[in-house]
Tab-separated table of C-alpha atoms in Angstrom:
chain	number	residue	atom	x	y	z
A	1157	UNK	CA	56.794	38.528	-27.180
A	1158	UNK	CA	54.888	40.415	-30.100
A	1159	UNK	CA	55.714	42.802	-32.229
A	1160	UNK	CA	55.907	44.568	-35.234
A	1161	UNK	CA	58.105	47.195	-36.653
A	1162	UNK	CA	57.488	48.732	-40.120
A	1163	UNK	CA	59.936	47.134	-42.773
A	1164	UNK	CA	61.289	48.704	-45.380
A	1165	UNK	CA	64.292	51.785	-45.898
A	1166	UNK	CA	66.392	52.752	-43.173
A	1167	UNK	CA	64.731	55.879	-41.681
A	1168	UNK	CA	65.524	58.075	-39.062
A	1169	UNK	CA	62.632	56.898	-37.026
A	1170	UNK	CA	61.021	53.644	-36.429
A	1171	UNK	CA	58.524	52.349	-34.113
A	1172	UNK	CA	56.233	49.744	-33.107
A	1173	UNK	CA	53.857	47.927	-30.697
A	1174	UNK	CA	55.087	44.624	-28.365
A	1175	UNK	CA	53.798	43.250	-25.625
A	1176	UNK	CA	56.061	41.040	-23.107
A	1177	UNK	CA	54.555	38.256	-21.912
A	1178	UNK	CA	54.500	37.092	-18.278
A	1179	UNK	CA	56.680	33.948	-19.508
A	1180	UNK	CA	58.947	36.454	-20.857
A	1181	UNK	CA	59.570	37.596	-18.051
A	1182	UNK	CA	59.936	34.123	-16.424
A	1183	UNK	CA	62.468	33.248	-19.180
A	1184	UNK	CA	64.592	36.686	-18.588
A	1185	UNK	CA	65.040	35.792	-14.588
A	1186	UNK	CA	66.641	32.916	-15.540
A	1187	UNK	CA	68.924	33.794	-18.455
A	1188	UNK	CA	70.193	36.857	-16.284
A	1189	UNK	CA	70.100	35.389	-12.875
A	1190	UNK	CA	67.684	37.591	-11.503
A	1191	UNK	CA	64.938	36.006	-9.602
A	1192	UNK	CA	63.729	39.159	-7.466
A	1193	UNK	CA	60.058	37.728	-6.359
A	1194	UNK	CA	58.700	41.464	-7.975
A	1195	UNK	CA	59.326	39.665	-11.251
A	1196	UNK	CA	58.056	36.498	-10.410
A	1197	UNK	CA	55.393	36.493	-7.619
A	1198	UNK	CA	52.256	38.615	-7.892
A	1199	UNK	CA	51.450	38.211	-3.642
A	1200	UNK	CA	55.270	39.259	-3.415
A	1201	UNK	CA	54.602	42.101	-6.081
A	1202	UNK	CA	52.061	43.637	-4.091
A	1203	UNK	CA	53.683	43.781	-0.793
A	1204	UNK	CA	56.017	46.312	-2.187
A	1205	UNK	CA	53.169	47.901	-3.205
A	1206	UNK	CA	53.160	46.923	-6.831
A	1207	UNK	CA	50.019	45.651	-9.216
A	1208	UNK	CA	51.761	42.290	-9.497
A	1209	UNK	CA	54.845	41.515	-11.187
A	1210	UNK	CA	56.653	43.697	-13.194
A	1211	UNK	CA	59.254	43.163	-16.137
A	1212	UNK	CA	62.996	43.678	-14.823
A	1213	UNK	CA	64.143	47.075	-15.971
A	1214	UNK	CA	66.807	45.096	-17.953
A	1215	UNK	CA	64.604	42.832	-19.861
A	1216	UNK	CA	62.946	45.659	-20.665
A	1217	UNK	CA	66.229	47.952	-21.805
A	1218	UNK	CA	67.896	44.731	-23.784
A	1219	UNK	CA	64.196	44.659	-25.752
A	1220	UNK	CA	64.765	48.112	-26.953
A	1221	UNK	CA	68.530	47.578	-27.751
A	1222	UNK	CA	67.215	44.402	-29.693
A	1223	UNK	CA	64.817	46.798	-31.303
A	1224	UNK	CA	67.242	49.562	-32.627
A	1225	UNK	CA	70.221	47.503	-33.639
A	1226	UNK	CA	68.032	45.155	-35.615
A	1227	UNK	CA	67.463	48.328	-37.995
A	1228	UNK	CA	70.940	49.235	-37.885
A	1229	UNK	CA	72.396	45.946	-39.268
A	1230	UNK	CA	76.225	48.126	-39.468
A	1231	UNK	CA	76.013	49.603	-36.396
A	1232	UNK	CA	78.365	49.011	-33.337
A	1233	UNK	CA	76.721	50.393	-29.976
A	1234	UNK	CA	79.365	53.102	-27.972
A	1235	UNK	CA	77.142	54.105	-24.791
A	1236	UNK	CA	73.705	52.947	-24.203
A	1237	UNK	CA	71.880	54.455	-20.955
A	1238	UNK	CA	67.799	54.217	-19.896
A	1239	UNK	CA	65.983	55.912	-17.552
A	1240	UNK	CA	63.147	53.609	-15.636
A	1241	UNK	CA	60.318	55.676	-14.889
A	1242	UNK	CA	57.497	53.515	-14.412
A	1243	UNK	CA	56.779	49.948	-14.074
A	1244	UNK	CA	56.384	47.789	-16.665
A	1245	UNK	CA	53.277	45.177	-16.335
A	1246	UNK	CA	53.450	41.978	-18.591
A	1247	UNK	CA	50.702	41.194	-20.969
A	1248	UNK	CA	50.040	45.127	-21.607
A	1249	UNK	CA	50.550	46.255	-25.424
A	1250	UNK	CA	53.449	49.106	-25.184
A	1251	UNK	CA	54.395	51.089	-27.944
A	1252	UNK	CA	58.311	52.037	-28.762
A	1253	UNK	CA	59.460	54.405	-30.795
A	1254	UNK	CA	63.506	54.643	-32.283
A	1255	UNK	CA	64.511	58.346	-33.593
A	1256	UNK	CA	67.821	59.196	-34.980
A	1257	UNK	CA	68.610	62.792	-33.056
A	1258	UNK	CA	71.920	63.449	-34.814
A	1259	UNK	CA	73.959	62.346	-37.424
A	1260	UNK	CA	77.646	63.981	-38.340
A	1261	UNK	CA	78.054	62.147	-41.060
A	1262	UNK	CA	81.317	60.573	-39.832
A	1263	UNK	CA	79.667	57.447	-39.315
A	1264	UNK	CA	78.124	58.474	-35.688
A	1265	UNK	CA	74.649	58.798	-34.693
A	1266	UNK	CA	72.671	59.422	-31.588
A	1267	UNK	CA	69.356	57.504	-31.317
A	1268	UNK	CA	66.711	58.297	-28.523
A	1269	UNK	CA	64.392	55.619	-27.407
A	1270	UNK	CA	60.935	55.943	-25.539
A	1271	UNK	CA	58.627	53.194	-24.584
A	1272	UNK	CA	55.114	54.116	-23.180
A	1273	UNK	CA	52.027	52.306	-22.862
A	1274	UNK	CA	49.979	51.458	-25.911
A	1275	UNK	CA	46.826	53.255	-24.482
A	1276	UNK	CA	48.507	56.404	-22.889
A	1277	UNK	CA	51.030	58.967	-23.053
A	1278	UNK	CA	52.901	58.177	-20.146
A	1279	UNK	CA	56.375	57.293	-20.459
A	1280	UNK	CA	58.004	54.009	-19.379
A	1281	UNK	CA	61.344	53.751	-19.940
A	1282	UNK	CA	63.441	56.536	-21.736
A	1283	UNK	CA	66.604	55.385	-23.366
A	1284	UNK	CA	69.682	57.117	-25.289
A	1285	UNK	CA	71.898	55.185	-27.491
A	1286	UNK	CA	75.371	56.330	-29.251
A	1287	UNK	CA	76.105	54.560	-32.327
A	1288	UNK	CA	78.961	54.047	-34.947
A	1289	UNK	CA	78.456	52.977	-38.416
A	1290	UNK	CA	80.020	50.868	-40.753
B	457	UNK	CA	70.395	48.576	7.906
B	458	UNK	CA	72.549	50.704	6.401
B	459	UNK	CA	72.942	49.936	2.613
B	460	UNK	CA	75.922	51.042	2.197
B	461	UNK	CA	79.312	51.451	4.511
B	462	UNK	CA	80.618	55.326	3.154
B	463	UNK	CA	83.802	54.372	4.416
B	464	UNK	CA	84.112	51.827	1.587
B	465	UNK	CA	83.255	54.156	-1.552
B	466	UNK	CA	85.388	53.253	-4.736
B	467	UNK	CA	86.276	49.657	-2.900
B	468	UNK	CA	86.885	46.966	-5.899
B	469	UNK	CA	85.370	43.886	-5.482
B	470	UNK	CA	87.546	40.737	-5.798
B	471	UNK	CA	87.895	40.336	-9.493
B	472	UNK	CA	85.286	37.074	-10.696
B	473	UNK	CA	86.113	35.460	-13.709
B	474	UNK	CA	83.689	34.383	-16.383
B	475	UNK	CA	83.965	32.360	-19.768
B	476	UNK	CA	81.075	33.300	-21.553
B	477	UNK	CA	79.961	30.430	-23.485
B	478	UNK	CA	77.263	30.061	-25.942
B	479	UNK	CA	74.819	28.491	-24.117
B	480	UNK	CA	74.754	31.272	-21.836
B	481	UNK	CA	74.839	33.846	-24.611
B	482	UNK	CA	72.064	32.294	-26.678
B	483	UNK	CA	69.572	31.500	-23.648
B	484	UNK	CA	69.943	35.279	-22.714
B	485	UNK	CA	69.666	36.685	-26.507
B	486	UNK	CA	66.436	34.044	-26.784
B	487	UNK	CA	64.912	35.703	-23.596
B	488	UNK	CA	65.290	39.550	-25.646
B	489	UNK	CA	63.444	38.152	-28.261
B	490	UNK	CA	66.638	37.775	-30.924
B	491	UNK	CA	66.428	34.644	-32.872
B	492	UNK	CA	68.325	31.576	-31.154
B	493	UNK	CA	71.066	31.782	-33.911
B	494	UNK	CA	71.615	35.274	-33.872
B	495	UNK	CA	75.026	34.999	-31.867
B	496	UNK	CA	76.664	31.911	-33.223
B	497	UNK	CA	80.333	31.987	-33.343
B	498	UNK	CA	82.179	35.386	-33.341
B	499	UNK	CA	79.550	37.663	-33.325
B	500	UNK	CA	79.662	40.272	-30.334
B	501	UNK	CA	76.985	39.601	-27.389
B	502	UNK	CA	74.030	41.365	-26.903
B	503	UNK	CA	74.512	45.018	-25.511
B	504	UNK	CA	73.042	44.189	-22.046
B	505	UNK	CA	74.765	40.997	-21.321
B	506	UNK	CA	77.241	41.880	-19.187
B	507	UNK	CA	74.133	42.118	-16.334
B	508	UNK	CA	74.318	38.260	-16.408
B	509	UNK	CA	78.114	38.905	-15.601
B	510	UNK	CA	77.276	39.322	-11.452
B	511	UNK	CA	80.469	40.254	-9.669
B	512	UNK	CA	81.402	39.106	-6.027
B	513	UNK	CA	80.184	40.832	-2.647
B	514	UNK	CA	80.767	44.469	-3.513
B	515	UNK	CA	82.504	45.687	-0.531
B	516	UNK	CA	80.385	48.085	1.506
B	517	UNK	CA	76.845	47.096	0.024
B	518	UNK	CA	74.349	45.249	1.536
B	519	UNK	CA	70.607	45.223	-0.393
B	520	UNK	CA	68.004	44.209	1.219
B	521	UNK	CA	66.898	40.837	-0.331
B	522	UNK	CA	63.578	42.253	-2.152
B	523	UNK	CA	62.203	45.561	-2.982
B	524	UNK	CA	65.169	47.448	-4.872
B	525	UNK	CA	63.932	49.570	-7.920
B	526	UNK	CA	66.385	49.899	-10.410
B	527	UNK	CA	66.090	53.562	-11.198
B	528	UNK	CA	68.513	54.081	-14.056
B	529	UNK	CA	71.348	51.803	-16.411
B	530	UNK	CA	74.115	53.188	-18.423
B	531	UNK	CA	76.705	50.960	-20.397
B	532	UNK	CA	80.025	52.288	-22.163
B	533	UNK	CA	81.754	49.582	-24.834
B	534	UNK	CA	84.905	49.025	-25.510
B	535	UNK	CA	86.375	45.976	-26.667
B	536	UNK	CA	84.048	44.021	-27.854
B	537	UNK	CA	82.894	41.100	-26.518
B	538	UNK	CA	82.310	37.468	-27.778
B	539	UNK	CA	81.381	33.496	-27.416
B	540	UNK	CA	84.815	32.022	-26.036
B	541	UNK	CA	86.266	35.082	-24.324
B	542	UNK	CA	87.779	34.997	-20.306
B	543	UNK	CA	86.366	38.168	-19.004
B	544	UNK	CA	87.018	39.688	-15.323
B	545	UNK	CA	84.455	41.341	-13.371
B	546	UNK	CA	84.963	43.864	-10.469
B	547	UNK	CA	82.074	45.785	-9.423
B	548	UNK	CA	82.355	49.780	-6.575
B	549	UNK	CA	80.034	51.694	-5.134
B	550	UNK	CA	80.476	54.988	-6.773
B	551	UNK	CA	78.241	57.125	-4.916
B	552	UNK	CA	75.186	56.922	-2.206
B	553	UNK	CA	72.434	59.383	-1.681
B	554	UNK	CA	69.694	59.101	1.312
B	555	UNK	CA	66.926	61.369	1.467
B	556	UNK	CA	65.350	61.298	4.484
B	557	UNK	CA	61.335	61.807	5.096
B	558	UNK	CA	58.867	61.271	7.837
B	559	UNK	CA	58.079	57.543	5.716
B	560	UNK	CA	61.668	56.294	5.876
B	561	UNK	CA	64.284	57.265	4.174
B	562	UNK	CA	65.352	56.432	0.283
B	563	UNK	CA	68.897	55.600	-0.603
B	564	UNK	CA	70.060	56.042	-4.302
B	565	UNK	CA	72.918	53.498	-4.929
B	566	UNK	CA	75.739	53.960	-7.901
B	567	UNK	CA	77.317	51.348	-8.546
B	568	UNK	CA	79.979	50.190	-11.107
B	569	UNK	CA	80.156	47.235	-12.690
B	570	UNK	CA	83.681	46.570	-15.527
B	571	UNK	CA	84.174	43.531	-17.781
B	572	UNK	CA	87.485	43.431	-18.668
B	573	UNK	CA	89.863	41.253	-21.215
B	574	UNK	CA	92.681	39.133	-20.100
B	575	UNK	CA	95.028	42.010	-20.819
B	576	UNK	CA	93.296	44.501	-19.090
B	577	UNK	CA	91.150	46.339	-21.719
B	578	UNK	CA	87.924	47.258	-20.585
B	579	UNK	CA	85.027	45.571	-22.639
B	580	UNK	CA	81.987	47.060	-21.024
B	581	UNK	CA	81.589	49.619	-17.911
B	582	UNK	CA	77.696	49.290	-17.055
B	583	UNK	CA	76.311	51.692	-14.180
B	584	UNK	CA	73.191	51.389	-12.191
B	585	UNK	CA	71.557	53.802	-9.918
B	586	UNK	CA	69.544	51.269	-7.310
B	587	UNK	CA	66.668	52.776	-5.250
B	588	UNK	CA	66.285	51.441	-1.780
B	589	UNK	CA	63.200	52.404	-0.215
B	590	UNK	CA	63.714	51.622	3.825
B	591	UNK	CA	61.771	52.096	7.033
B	592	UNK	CA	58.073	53.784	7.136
B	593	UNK	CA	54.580	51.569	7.798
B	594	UNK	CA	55.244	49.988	4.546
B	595	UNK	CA	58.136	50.035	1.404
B	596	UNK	CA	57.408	52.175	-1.959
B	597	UNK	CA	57.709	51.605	-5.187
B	598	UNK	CA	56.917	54.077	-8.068
């Protein structure tokens, strides 16, 4: 896995480019316990009509956790939720993007994640996370 | 195949225990990219760990063996959870949707999964909407 976030001050948005690489995903089917052949076998990727394997939807959702709680070193997570909607091809640099969406000043926070393609528009994976602070 | 028996909505699984230990913890946080020491000792797991968790045969479900999307996740915390803790997982089928067309027919699966403490408290409730794409000349995927 690469990637690179912009250090610095806490800000209410952050972003960055990663890529996940196949033996990332390799690595991920066996931590979690999921060895769906869409994750694993290109031949077996394409007969459900895929371009070859794919990341799991939950390697890809724990990356973007990783990605907002490492810039919220006090935070505690309350509800975290992601929409999958598209694949996600290893190898492929993706682009992520973290914005704060509300803060009450009470030590709570909403936080909207978005992963798309580094090349494109389209929109991977759209995630929502509730934090507390502090 | 039917995916899932209606007849069994809101069924609880038979409770499976886990003790998460920090081998499992670490090789999990390792494959999200955290750094290997990042969950040493009493610091809480990472947020989608309790996937790993898997619960027993959830009572009415039966997935076919490849080709499920998963289509959406959502995760509420409670408790939290840590390196040395007994948790108990039961897993439901909330809800199933098929839409029917002339290329088979696609079943949206809810289903529950909750960690909970020894005494009871719930530590994580994580929800998954499944897409089962069945039947036609050949399955779908988006």
């Amino acid at each position: 896995m690469r990637e690179d976030a912009s250090p610095g001050t806490e800000s209410a948005e952050r972003s960055g480019e990663l890529t996940i690489a196949r033996q990332a995903v390799r690595a991920y089917a066996q931590a979690a316990g999921d060895f769906n052949p869409i994750h694993l076998d290109d031949d077996a990727a394409r007969r459900f009509g895929l371009p070859g394997i794919i990341a799991h939807g939950m390697l890809v959702m724990g990356i973007l956790g990783r990605l907002l709680l490492e810039g919220l070193p006090d935070a505690r997570l309350e509800t975290f939720s992601a929409r999958f909607r598209a694949v996600v091809q290893p190898d492929r640099p993706l682009r992520w993007l973290a914005r704060a969406e509300e803060r009450d000043g009470q030590g709570w926070e909403r936080w909207q994640l978005e992963l798309r393609a580094a090349d494109s528009t389209t929109l991977l994976v759209a995630a929502k996370a509730t934090v507390r602070r502090g | 195949m039917a995916v899932v028996d209606a007849s069994r909505l809101g069924e609880r699984s038979a409770p499976r225990l886990y003790r998460i230990t920090a081998e499992a913890v670490a090789e999990f946080a390792a494959a999200l990219g955290w750094p290997r020491d990042s969950f040493e000792a009493a610091a809480e797991v990472p947020p989608t760990f309790a996937v790993s968790l898997t619960p027993h045969p959830i009572p009415g479900l039966q997935l076919p063996p490849a080709g499920v999307i998963h289509g959406e996740q959502r995760f509420e915390y409670g408790e939290p959870l840590r390196v040395g803790d007994t948790v108990s997982v039961t897993a439901w089928v909330a809800e199933a949707k098929t839409r029917r067309s002339s290329r088979g027919s696609t079943t949206f699966v809810t289903v529950v999964n909750e960690v909970r403490k020894p005494d009871q408290r719930l530590a994580v409730r994580a929800q998954a909407v499944l897409v089962v794409n069945e039947g036609g000349e050949e399955a779908t995927a988006p």
